[in-house]
Amino acid sequence: MFKNALTTLLIWLTAALVSGVFVWLLADIIIHGLPKLSWSFLVEAPENAGRSGGIGPIIVSTVLILGVAMVTATPLSLATAVLLSEFIRHDSVFGRLVRRSLDVLAGVPSIVFGLFGNAFFCIYLGLGFSILSGGLTLSCMVLPILIRTAEEGLQATPNDYRLSASALGMSRSATLVHLLLPAATPALVAGLMLGVGRAVAETAALIFTSGYVDRMPDSLFDSGRALSVHIYDLSMNVAGGDASAYSSALVLILLLLIINSIALSLAKQWLHRSVVTA
Amino acid sequence: MSHFTNNKSEQVDKPNTDDAYTLGPLQAGPPCCDPEPLIRVDNLSLHYGEKPALEGVSLDIYKGCITALIGPSGCGKTSFLSVLNRLTDMIPGCRVSGNVHFDHRNLRHPALDVQRLRRDIGMIFQKPVPFPLSIRRNIELPLREHGMSKQAELNDVVQQVLQDVGLWDEVKDRLASSALALSGGQQQRLCIARALALQPKVLLMDEPCSALDPISSGVVEDLIQRLRGKYTVVIVTHNLAQARRIANYAGFFWIKDQRAGCLIEFGQCKQIFEAPAHELTAAYVNGSRG
């Protein structure tokens, strides 16, 4: 009886501890970040190294970097996942090689990705410190997450669909497009969210690739400062920048929430349409 | 027995009246006095890797008839069906040998258009597999894949096949809702309708009733009987009474020497059940073996 109560108590305590840390973190950011948050903070350019002014150009840069990363990584990872799960045998040498490489890639520290991106995109391809370089570097970084989640999602679809569709004389590609990918959509969206989360939180890889410049970017070839880099800079290098750093962190979290909810509702709508459309 | 299930199903699963079907009334007994072989299987063997699953099977499937394949689990009946629509192609390590001819064409020819073949030889699985789409899309998707694109034509086919399987009255007001919401028996009839929409010549059925409750099972069984004459049906079943009720021809499979499945006896259903030539068959149909 006593043992049971103790176990229950421990489990509750653990859960409370985990959610407590999250709530504390969130509350801290909200309490310190909310006072400075206003419409003008969101749209104005930073002044005095970010101590005053807003973060308008930085939000734009962040969204652009994120956009480049996801637009390039999503088709690549989807194609790789389809190859791994549908077109080669699970235990083939090639498949194992690709999976092993992805697992290694997923564990590589982000600073290494940053140095690689700097050497390859900025210098070798001549893209310089630019939003494009940063986005492509992040793209390499999120590929393993996107591929593995998409592959798992596809493999989790019932094999009965494949058999039934073949028995109806449907081609592999039609089965994939009309049945397997829609069935795997929730997993694909979850993977995408994990990827966006990792990309938007990235600092180290971006310092070397998209740079520090806090002006409004004119094109993808301009250098642009991401939110996470801005927060890092304000809290480490700028004395008296803490208030702006807190507000920027709050904006970062809000941005993540907005992207998550948009993606989820899009996926829901798309699923609904694929069921109902005549 | 058949009559009993039929009456029962009319009370519970209601719109199973004869008007709901357009395939015509139930037919009893073999319609084919002069059987014409549609599929000829000669000395068929099948291995999964090194393990033999079927050895030396030879039989003819007659046009317009219902052929039942009976025998214990693991004796290769399902493997036999998968050879007939080349679903064996999808199983890694599966090797087939022997001759199979469908409509005088070599069914095992490497250059055969498999998608076209599977359109001619449809298959129904043990567990109903409706796609996670609307009822209408379930039927339309394979049709579109085979090149039918006019919506008016598609609508006609959808209505026609749903009437054929007696599902039209039950679902006509909710064609746009998900097929997954249908009951098990309705799902299986939808799967049959989906296969019929492609106008196949042959329907392979792998224990189509065994995952269903007795009433739905009776409804599907009646439907299979209505397919007789218009379609050639090959059905694998563990339900001996069902085989006896619906089949014109029956083949009895058995596992020889604990190794591979083989065909022990093939003939008219009546003969297999009432005057089997082989003692194993007699023991199996009487329930003393297997």
Short mmCIF file of C-alpha atoms in Angstrom, two decimals, chain B residues 86-202:
data_model
loop_
_atom_site.label_atom_id
_atom_site.label_comp_id
_atom_site.label_asym_id
_atom_site.label_seq_id
_atom_site.Cartn_x
_atom_site.Cartn_y
_atom_site.Cartn_z
CA ARG B 86 0.84 -12.18 -60.33
CA LEU B 87 0.70 -10.67 -56.85
CA THR B 88 3.57 -13.07 -56.22
CA ASP B 89 5.73 -10.54 -58.11
CA MET B 90 5.53 -8.30 -55.07
CA ILE B 91 6.84 -10.88 -52.62
CA PRO B 92 10.66 -10.80 -52.38
CA GLY B 93 12.21 -14.23 -52.82
CA CYS B 94 9.11 -15.85 -54.24
CA ARG B 95 9.80 -18.22 -57.16
CA VAL B 96 7.14 -19.74 -59.37
CA SER B 97 7.53 -22.52 -61.92
CA GLY B 98 5.11 -24.34 -64.18
CA ASN B 99 2.64 -23.15 -66.80
CA VAL B 100 -0.37 -20.92 -66.24
CA HIS B 101 -2.52 -19.86 -69.17
CA PHE B 102 -5.31 -17.32 -68.96
CA ASP B 103 -7.53 -16.97 -71.99
CA HIS B 104 -4.88 -18.81 -74.07
CA ARG B 105 -2.17 -16.34 -73.06
CA ASN B 106 0.86 -17.28 -70.99
CA LEU B 107 0.14 -15.63 -67.67
CA ARG B 108 3.73 -16.00 -66.50
CA HIS B 109 5.31 -14.29 -69.51
CA PRO B 110 7.77 -11.65 -68.26
CA ALA B 111 6.56 -9.07 -70.80
CA LEU B 112 2.90 -9.48 -69.86
CA ASP B 113 1.17 -6.21 -68.92
CA VAL B 114 0.60 -6.98 -65.25
CA GLN B 115 -1.59 -3.95 -64.61
CA ARG B 116 -3.88 -5.03 -67.45
CA LEU B 117 -3.90 -8.60 -66.14
CA ARG B 118 -4.91 -7.46 -62.67
CA ARG B 119 -7.72 -5.50 -64.23
CA ASP B 120 -8.97 -8.74 -65.80
CA ILE B 121 -8.36 -10.82 -62.70
CA GLY B 122 -9.54 -8.98 -59.61
CA MET B 123 -8.87 -10.00 -56.04
CA ILE B 124 -10.78 -9.73 -52.78
CA PHE B 125 -8.85 -10.18 -49.55
CA GLN B 126 -9.77 -11.79 -46.28
CA LYS B 127 -9.80 -8.50 -44.41
CA PRO B 128 -11.78 -5.82 -46.24
CA VAL B 129 -9.34 -3.06 -47.26
CA PRO B 130 -11.32 0.08 -48.09
CA PHE B 131 -8.96 2.94 -48.86
CA PRO B 132 -9.10 5.87 -46.42
CA LEU B 133 -11.09 7.88 -48.97
CA SER B 134 -14.75 8.56 -49.59
CA ILE B 135 -16.98 5.71 -50.74
CA ARG B 136 -17.16 7.26 -54.19
CA ARG B 137 -13.40 7.84 -54.45
CA ASN B 138 -12.74 4.22 -53.47
CA ILE B 139 -14.41 3.09 -56.68
CA GLU B 140 -13.28 6.00 -58.84
CA LEU B 141 -9.59 5.90 -58.01
CA PRO B 142 -8.76 2.63 -59.83
CA LEU B 143 -11.09 3.60 -62.70
CA ARG B 144 -9.28 6.91 -63.19
CA GLU B 145 -5.99 5.04 -63.02
CA HIS B 146 -7.21 2.89 -65.92
CA GLY B 147 -8.04 5.93 -67.99
CA MET B 148 -11.70 6.72 -67.33
CA SER B 149 -11.96 10.43 -66.66
CA LYS B 150 -15.44 11.71 -67.58
CA GLN B 151 -17.36 12.40 -64.40
CA ALA B 152 -20.71 11.34 -65.90
CA GLU B 153 -19.28 7.96 -66.90
CA LEU B 154 -17.70 7.53 -63.50
CA ASN B 155 -20.97 8.33 -61.75
CA ASP B 156 -22.75 5.72 -63.84
CA VAL B 157 -20.21 3.04 -63.01
CA VAL B 158 -20.25 3.89 -59.31
CA GLN B 159 -24.02 3.57 -59.17
CA GLN B 160 -24.01 0.41 -61.29
CA VAL B 161 -21.48 -1.51 -59.21
CA LEU B 162 -22.92 -0.36 -55.91
CA GLN B 163 -26.28 -1.68 -57.10
CA ASP B 164 -24.59 -4.90 -58.20
CA VAL B 165 -23.37 -5.54 -54.68
CA GLY B 166 -26.62 -4.36 -53.08
CA LEU B 167 -24.98 -1.40 -51.36
CA TRP B 168 -26.55 1.46 -53.34
CA ASP B 169 -29.63 1.93 -51.19
CA GLU B 170 -27.52 1.86 -48.04
CA VAL B 171 -24.94 4.44 -49.11
CA LYS B 172 -26.42 6.56 -51.91
CA ASP B 173 -26.92 9.52 -49.60
CA ARG B 174 -23.39 9.44 -48.20
CA LEU B 175 -21.14 8.66 -51.12
CA ALA B 176 -18.89 11.53 -50.07
CA SER B 177 -18.30 10.27 -46.54
CA SER B 178 -15.40 8.08 -45.54
CA ALA B 179 -15.52 4.41 -46.49
CA LEU B 180 -13.91 3.57 -43.16
CA ALA B 181 -17.21 4.37 -41.41
CA LEU B 182 -18.96 1.44 -43.09
CA SER B 183 -19.56 -1.83 -41.24
CA GLY B 184 -17.32 -4.81 -41.96
CA GLY B 185 -19.79 -6.47 -44.30
CA GLN B 186 -20.45 -3.21 -46.13
CA GLN B 187 -16.71 -2.64 -46.47
CA GLN B 188 -16.24 -6.07 -48.01
CA ARG B 189 -19.09 -5.44 -50.45
CA LEU B 190 -17.52 -2.08 -51.32
CA CYS B 191 -14.27 -3.89 -52.05
CA ILE B 192 -16.14 -6.29 -54.31
CA ALA B 193 -17.85 -3.35 -56.03
CA ARG B 194 -14.47 -1.68 -56.49
CA ALA B 195 -13.15 -4.81 -58.17
CA LEU B 196 -16.29 -5.22 -60.32
CA ALA B 197 -15.98 -1.63 -61.54
CA LEU B 198 -12.94 -2.65 -63.57
CA GLN B 199 -15.08 -5.23 -65.41
CA PRO B 200 -12.86 -8.20 -64.57
CA LYS B 201 -13.35 -11.62 -66.10
CA VAL B 202 -12.20 -13.44 -62.99
#
